[in-house]
Amino acid sequence: MHISWTVFPYPGWRAKILNLPGLVIDRKEANIIDQYDEYYSTDIPLPPPPPSAGDDFGEVANITVHFLACNQIFITYGTIEEGQQREYWKQFAESQKLCTPRPSIKSMADYRKNKAKLDAIKAEREKIPQIILPRYIKQLEAEGKLPVSSQK
């Protein structure tokens, strides 16, 4: 499966509107904001669904991609597993430990105050090696559904 997604890490941060006729935003500020947008994509194998995920005929109704913190994803099948929300919150908490939390940025003043931290977080996120939970990768490798990587 090929998955692509975009992260807009500071949704409350908007470029100021210039005092000109019409709706004209400050392009300089907009470009600064846009440099922190993150684009990701991955190709991952789909392991066969567990028997509990199917309906009465053994067919899976859907595949769900869960977007977690720190550019991690997790995949589940069917409708029965979807009711187990506690497990997803545990996975989200696990994924949050992989990177530094982002500061709240809503204005250029916040940006100037936190620019060094924003740049450090951006560099850190670019270096996170996995985009699916490492535990999930290990599970797939143990089941022989992914080639074991030689780099550790």
PDB file of C-alpha atoms in Angstrom:
ATOM      1  CA  MET A   1       0.000   0.000   0.000  1.00  0.00           C
ATOM      2  CA  HIS A   2       1.296   3.475  -0.810  1.00  0.00           C
ATOM      3  CA  ILE A   3       0.369   6.168   1.723  1.00  0.00           C
ATOM      4  CA  SER A   4       1.125   9.894   1.364  1.00  0.00           C
ATOM      5  CA  TRP A   5       0.227  12.582   3.876  1.00  0.00           C
ATOM      6  CA  THR A   6       0.944  16.182   4.776  1.00  0.00           C
ATOM      7  CA  VAL A   7       1.340  17.589   8.279  1.00  0.00           C
ATOM      8  CA  PHE A   8       0.538  21.232   8.955  1.00  0.00           C
ATOM      9  CA  PRO A   9       2.152  21.399  12.404  1.00  0.00           C
ATOM     10  CA  TYR A  10       0.981  24.871  13.401  1.00  0.00           C
ATOM     11  CA  PRO A  11      -2.656  25.142  12.273  1.00  0.00           C
ATOM     12  CA  GLY A  12      -3.383  28.258  14.352  1.00  0.00           C
ATOM     13  CA  TRP A  13      -0.518  30.220  12.802  1.00  0.00           C
ATOM     14  CA  ARG A  14      -1.704  32.435   9.952  1.00  0.00           C
ATOM     15  CA  ALA A  15       0.084  35.058   7.899  1.00  0.00           C
ATOM     16  CA  LYS A  16      -1.125  38.583   8.547  1.00  0.00           C
ATOM     17  CA  ILE A  17      -3.492  40.293   6.119  1.00  0.00           C
ATOM     18  CA  LEU A  18      -2.007  43.391   4.511  1.00  0.00           C
ATOM     19  CA  ASN A  19      -3.914  46.658   4.502  1.00  0.00           C
ATOM     20  CA  LEU A  20      -4.538  46.586   0.746  1.00  0.00           C
ATOM     21  CA  PRO A  21      -7.705  46.242  -1.330  1.00  0.00           C
ATOM     22  CA  GLY A  22      -8.938  42.658  -1.391  1.00  0.00           C
ATOM     23  CA  LEU A  23      -7.613  39.768   0.644  1.00  0.00           C
ATOM     24  CA  VAL A  24      -3.829  40.103   0.392  1.00  0.00           C
ATOM     25  CA  ILE A  25      -1.664  38.106   2.770  1.00  0.00           C
ATOM     26  CA  ASP A  26       1.937  38.854   3.616  1.00  0.00           C
ATOM     27  CA  ARG A  27       3.794  36.437   1.302  1.00  0.00           C
ATOM     28  CA  LYS A  28       6.987  36.653   3.355  1.00  0.00           C
ATOM     29  CA  GLU A  29       5.167  35.413   6.458  1.00  0.00           C
ATOM     30  CA  ALA A  30       3.273  32.784   4.443  1.00  0.00           C
ATOM     31  CA  ASN A  31       6.569  31.412   3.096  1.00  0.00           C
ATOM     32  CA  ILE A  32       8.013  31.215   6.616  1.00  0.00           C
ATOM     33  CA  ILE A  33       4.933  29.286   7.777  1.00  0.00           C
ATOM     34  CA  ASP A  34       5.000  26.985   4.740  1.00  0.00           C
ATOM     35  CA  GLN A  35       8.606  25.945   5.347  1.00  0.00           C
ATOM     36  CA  TYR A  36       7.450  23.982   8.408  1.00  0.00           C
ATOM     37  CA  ASP A  37       4.865  21.906   6.514  1.00  0.00           C
ATOM     38  CA  GLU A  38       5.930  18.268   6.369  1.00  0.00           C
ATOM     39  CA  TYR A  39       5.316  15.840   3.509  1.00  0.00           C
ATOM     40  CA  TYR A  40       5.605  12.084   3.943  1.00  0.00           C
ATOM     41  CA  SER A  41       4.959   8.952   1.954  1.00  0.00           C
ATOM     42  CA  THR A  42       5.666   5.289   2.419  1.00  0.00           C
ATOM     43  CA  ASP A  43       5.103   1.939   0.804  1.00  0.00           C
ATOM     44  CA  ILE A  44       4.269  -0.763   3.311  1.00  0.00           C
ATOM     45  CA  PRO A  45       3.237  -4.384   2.887  1.00  0.00           C
ATOM     46  CA  LEU A  46      -0.240  -5.313   4.002  1.00  0.00           C
ATOM     47  CA  PRO A  47      -0.094  -8.385   6.182  1.00  0.00           C
ATOM     48  CA  PRO A  48      -3.130 -10.656   5.938  1.00  0.00           C
ATOM     49  CA  PRO A  49      -5.928  -9.496   8.220  1.00  0.00           C
ATOM     50  CA  PRO A  50      -6.483 -11.364  11.466  1.00  0.00           C
ATOM     51  CA  PRO A  51      -9.527 -13.688  11.479  1.00  0.00           C
ATOM     52  CA  SER A  52     -11.278 -11.435  14.020  1.00  0.00           C
ATOM     53  CA  ALA A  53     -11.354  -8.553  11.527  1.00  0.00           C
ATOM     54  CA  GLY A  54     -13.562 -10.276   8.952  1.00  0.00           C
ATOM     55  CA  ASP A  55     -17.314 -10.473   8.673  1.00  0.00           C
ATOM     56  CA  ASP A  56     -19.353 -13.692   8.655  1.00  0.00           C
ATOM     57  CA  PHE A  57     -17.941 -14.549   5.231  1.00  0.00           C
ATOM     58  CA  GLY A  58     -14.292 -13.918   6.221  1.00  0.00           C
ATOM     59  CA  GLU A  59     -14.044 -10.718   4.168  1.00  0.00           C
ATOM     60  CA  VAL A  60     -12.545  -7.535   5.579  1.00  0.00           C
ATOM     61  CA  ALA A  61     -14.833  -4.514   5.324  1.00  0.00           C
ATOM     62  CA  ASN A  62     -12.111  -1.854   5.460  1.00  0.00           C
ATOM     63  CA  ILE A  63      -8.527  -0.967   6.184  1.00  0.00           C
ATOM     64  CA  THR A  64      -7.844   1.932   8.541  1.00  0.00           C
ATOM     65  CA  VAL A  65      -4.623   3.944   8.630  1.00  0.00           C
ATOM     66  CA  HIS A  66      -4.097   5.604  12.020  1.00  0.00           C
ATOM     67  CA  PHE A  67      -1.857   8.675  11.913  1.00  0.00           C
ATOM     68  CA  LEU A  68       0.025   8.898  15.185  1.00  0.00           C
ATOM     69  CA  ALA A  69       2.478  11.420  16.598  1.00  0.00           C
ATOM     70  CA  CYS A  70       5.999  11.851  15.213  1.00  0.00           C
ATOM     71  CA  ASN A  71       5.157  10.778  11.653  1.00  0.00           C
ATOM     72  CA  GLN A  72       4.194   7.252  12.691  1.00  0.00           C
ATOM     73  CA  ILE A  73       1.321   5.250  11.235  1.00  0.00           C
ATOM     74  CA  PHE A  74      -0.419   2.055  12.224  1.00  0.00           C
ATOM     75  CA  ILE A  75      -2.831  -0.072  10.185  1.00  0.00           C
ATOM     76  CA  THR A  76      -5.858  -2.049  11.362  1.00  0.00           C
ATOM     77  CA  TYR A  77      -8.457  -4.093   9.514  1.00  0.00           C
ATOM     78  CA  GLY A  78     -12.180  -4.581   9.657  1.00  0.00           C
ATOM     79  CA  THR A  79     -14.825  -3.380  12.019  1.00  0.00           C
ATOM     80  CA  ILE A  80     -14.299  -5.463  15.155  1.00  0.00           C
ATOM     81  CA  GLU A  81     -10.822  -4.072  15.863  1.00  0.00           C
ATOM     82  CA  GLU A  82     -12.033  -0.494  15.399  1.00  0.00           C
ATOM     83  CA  GLY A  83     -13.977  -0.645  18.653  1.00  0.00           C
ATOM     84  CA  GLN A  84     -10.770  -1.120  20.651  1.00  0.00           C
ATOM     85  CA  GLN A  85      -9.926   2.579  21.014  1.00  0.00           C
ATOM     86  CA  ARG A  86      -7.819   2.182  24.169  1.00  0.00           C
ATOM     87  CA  GLU A  87      -5.132   0.350  22.211  1.00  0.00           C
ATOM     88  CA  TYR A  88      -4.825   3.262  19.752  1.00  0.00           C
ATOM     89  CA  TRP A  89      -4.355   5.772  22.557  1.00  0.00           C
ATOM     90  CA  LYS A  90      -1.584   3.574  23.950  1.00  0.00           C
ATOM     91  CA  GLN A  91       0.045   3.511  20.515  1.00  0.00           C
ATOM     92  CA  PHE A  92      -0.304   7.291  20.236  1.00  0.00           C
ATOM     93  CA  ALA A  93       1.371   7.725  23.635  1.00  0.00           C
ATOM     94  CA  GLU A  94       4.141   5.341  22.525  1.00  0.00           C
ATOM     95  CA  SER A  95       4.703   7.303  19.314  1.00  0.00           C
ATOM     96  CA  GLN A  96       4.860  10.631  21.187  1.00  0.00           C
ATOM     97  CA  LYS A  97       7.986   9.425  22.997  1.00  0.00           C
ATOM     98  CA  LEU A  98       9.901   9.293  19.703  1.00  0.00           C
ATOM     99  CA  CYS A  99      10.217  13.068  19.280  1.00  0.00           C
ATOM    100  CA  THR A 100      10.175  16.442  20.994  1.00  0.00           C
ATOM    101  CA  PRO A 101       6.745  18.101  21.362  1.00  0.00           C
ATOM    102  CA  ARG A 102       6.170  21.185  19.246  1.00  0.00           C
ATOM    103  CA  PRO A 103       5.636  24.568  20.889  1.00  0.00           C
ATOM    104  CA  SER A 104       2.400  26.457  20.258  1.00  0.00           C
ATOM    105  CA  ILE A 105       2.959  29.034  17.500  1.00  0.00           C
ATOM    106  CA  LYS A 106       0.193  31.480  16.611  1.00  0.00           C
ATOM    107  CA  SER A 107       2.034  34.637  15.577  1.00  0.00           C
ATOM    108  CA  MET A 108       5.305  35.920  14.193  1.00  0.00           C
ATOM    109  CA  ALA A 109       6.280  36.957  17.730  1.00  0.00           C
ATOM    110  CA  ASP A 110       5.918  33.313  18.845  1.00  0.00           C
ATOM    111  CA  TYR A 111       7.946  32.280  15.793  1.00  0.00           C
ATOM    112  CA  ARG A 112      10.803  34.688  16.531  1.00  0.00           C
ATOM    113  CA  LYS A 113      10.892  33.572  20.162  1.00  0.00           C
ATOM    114  CA  ASN A 114      10.947  29.838  19.258  1.00  0.00           C
ATOM    115  CA  LYS A 115      12.722  29.791  15.859  1.00  0.00           C
ATOM    116  CA  ALA A 116      15.738  27.792  17.065  1.00  0.00           C
ATOM    117  CA  LYS A 117      13.471  25.217  18.700  1.00  0.00           C
ATOM    118  CA  LEU A 118      11.282  24.971  15.575  1.00  0.00           C
ATOM    119  CA  ASP A 119      14.309  24.369  13.376  1.00  0.00           C
ATOM    120  CA  ALA A 120      15.680  21.740  15.786  1.00  0.00           C
ATOM    121  CA  ILE A 121      12.316  19.926  15.861  1.00  0.00           C
ATOM    122  CA  LYS A 122      12.079  20.043  12.056  1.00  0.00           C
ATOM    123  CA  ALA A 123      15.575  18.512  11.740  1.00  0.00           C
ATOM    124  CA  GLU A 124      14.729  15.875  14.370  1.00  0.00           C
ATOM    125  CA  ARG A 125      11.523  14.834  12.578  1.00  0.00           C
ATOM    126  CA  GLU A 126      13.373  14.452   9.281  1.00  0.00           C
ATOM    127  CA  LYS A 127      15.717  11.934  10.944  1.00  0.00           C
ATOM    128  CA  ILE A 128      13.093   9.663  12.526  1.00  0.00           C
ATOM    129  CA  PRO A 129      13.942   6.382  10.791  1.00  0.00           C
ATOM    130  CA  GLN A 130      10.576   4.615  10.849  1.00  0.00           C
ATOM    131  CA  ILE A 131       7.206   5.874   9.739  1.00  0.00           C
ATOM    132  CA  ILE A 132       5.368   2.924  11.146  1.00  0.00           C
ATOM    133  CA  LEU A 133       5.661   2.044  14.779  1.00  0.00           C
ATOM    134  CA  PRO A 134       8.932   0.195  15.365  1.00  0.00           C
ATOM    135  CA  ARG A 135       7.021  -2.457  17.321  1.00  0.00           C
ATOM    136  CA  TYR A 136       4.847  -3.083  14.250  1.00  0.00           C
ATOM    137  CA  ILE A 137       7.925  -3.361  12.004  1.00  0.00           C
ATOM    138  CA  LYS A 138       9.411  -5.949  14.394  1.00  0.00           C
ATOM    139  CA  GLN A 139       6.149  -7.892  14.387  1.00  0.00           C
ATOM    140  CA  LEU A 140       6.069  -7.987  10.559  1.00  0.00           C
ATOM    141  CA  GLU A 141       9.740  -9.027  10.388  1.00  0.00           C
ATOM    142  CA  ALA A 142       9.164 -11.804  12.949  1.00  0.00           C
ATOM    143  CA  GLU A 143       6.245 -13.103  10.886  1.00  0.00           C
ATOM    144  CA  GLY A 144       8.401 -13.049   7.739  1.00  0.00           C
ATOM    145  CA  LYS A 145       6.228 -10.439   6.011  1.00  0.00           C
ATOM    146  CA  LEU A 146       9.034  -7.883   5.786  1.00  0.00           C
ATOM    147  CA  PRO A 147      12.658  -8.516   4.924  1.00  0.00           C
ATOM    148  CA  VAL A 148      14.819  -8.106   8.001  1.00  0.00           C
ATOM    149  CA  SER A 149      16.864  -4.945   7.615  1.00  0.00           C
ATOM    150  CA  SER A 150      20.613  -5.297   7.825  1.00  0.00           C
ATOM    151  CA  GLN A 151      21.035  -1.817   9.323  1.00  0.00           C
ATOM    152  CA  LYS A 152      20.544  -1.640  13.075  1.00  0.00           C
TER     153      LYS A 152
END
